């Protein structure tokens, strides 16, 4: 088998493997999103504005960097 044929075969095999993973990951995220949306609609959780989420994430990242650095 030529090098170019082997490369094509390898690319096709990797694409097949990745597709299965992508489908599984997508399915898991759809299920998780549906669960979270249902919790929100039932009032079990309260939404948090994105600016608060990102501000909190920045603080946590900064604290970790200071502790490890």
One Martini backbone bead per residue (centre of mass of N, CA, C, O) as a GRO file, in nm:
protein
   69
    1UNK     BB    1   0.098   0.036   0.023
    2UNK     BB    2   0.082   0.348  -0.005
    3UNK     BB    3   0.127   0.633   0.161
    4UNK     BB    4  -0.134   0.774   0.065
    5UNK     BB    5  -0.324   0.536   0.130
    6UNK     BB    6  -0.258   0.522   0.432
    7UNK     BB    7  -0.348   0.809   0.500
    8UNK     BB    8  -0.640   0.776   0.414
    9UNK     BB    9  -0.708   0.544   0.603
   10UNK     BB   10  -0.635   0.685   0.866
   11UNK     BB   11  -0.828   0.922   0.838
   12UNK     BB   12  -1.088   0.749   0.823
   13UNK     BB   13  -1.055   0.612   1.099
   14UNK     BB   14  -1.049   0.866   1.274
   15UNK     BB   15  -1.320   0.977   1.184
   16UNK     BB   16  -1.487   0.741   1.289
   17UNK     BB   17  -1.404   0.765   1.587
   18UNK     BB   18  -1.489   1.063   1.628
   19UNK     BB   19  -1.788   1.039   1.558
   20UNK     BB   20  -1.873   0.866   1.797
   21UNK     BB   21  -1.789   1.068   2.013
   22UNK     BB   22  -1.954   1.310   1.920
   23UNK     BB   23  -2.229   1.174   1.953
   24UNK     BB   24  -2.202   1.116   2.257
   25UNK     BB   25  -2.152   1.404   2.349
   26UNK     BB   26  -2.403   1.532   2.230
   27UNK     BB   27  -2.605   1.359   2.384
   28UNK     BB   28  -2.512   1.439   2.669
   29UNK     BB   29  -2.567   1.748   2.634
   30UNK     BB   30  -2.866   1.727   2.575
   31UNK     BB   31  -2.943   1.593   2.842
   32UNK     BB   32  -2.824   1.812   3.027
   33UNK     BB   33  -2.987   2.049   2.918
   34UNK     BB   34  -3.267   1.934   2.983
   35UNK     BB   35  -3.223   1.910   3.286
   36UNK     BB   36  -3.159   2.209   3.343
   37UNK     BB   37  -3.419   2.327   3.227
   38UNK     BB   38  -3.613   2.179   3.415
   39UNK     BB   39  -3.502   2.303   3.677
   40UNK     BB   40  -3.564   2.593   3.603
   41UNK     BB   41  -3.875   2.562   3.558
   42UNK     BB   42  -3.919   2.442   3.864
   43UNK     BB   43  -3.716   2.619   4.061
   44UNK     BB   44  -3.444   2.474   4.162
   45UNK     BB   45  -3.306   2.702   3.995
   46UNK     BB   46  -3.097   2.984   3.933
   47UNK     BB   47  -3.000   3.218   3.743
   48UNK     BB   48  -2.682   3.336   3.610
   49UNK     BB   49  -2.515   3.583   3.516
   50UNK     BB   50  -2.249   3.597   3.310
   51UNK     BB   51  -2.083   3.820   3.455
   52UNK     BB   52  -2.067   3.655   3.721
   53UNK     BB   53  -1.935   3.399   3.621
   54UNK     BB   54  -1.675   3.532   3.502
   55UNK     BB   55  -1.581   3.676   3.757
   56UNK     BB   56  -1.553   3.423   3.930
   57UNK     BB   57  -1.350   3.278   3.748
   58UNK     BB   58  -1.125   3.490   3.764
   59UNK     BB   59  -1.079   3.472   4.067
   60UNK     BB   60  -1.011   3.168   4.082
   61UNK     BB   61  -0.771   3.172   3.890
   62UNK     BB   62  -0.600   3.378   4.042
   63UNK     BB   63  -0.577   3.218   4.308
   64UNK     BB   64  -0.438   2.967   4.189
   65UNK     BB   65  -0.190   3.107   4.074
   66UNK     BB   66  -0.084   3.217   4.344
   67UNK     BB   67  -0.053   2.937   4.488
   68UNK     BB   68   0.135   2.802   4.249
   69UNK     BB   69   0.353   3.056   4.206
   0.00000   0.00000   0.00000
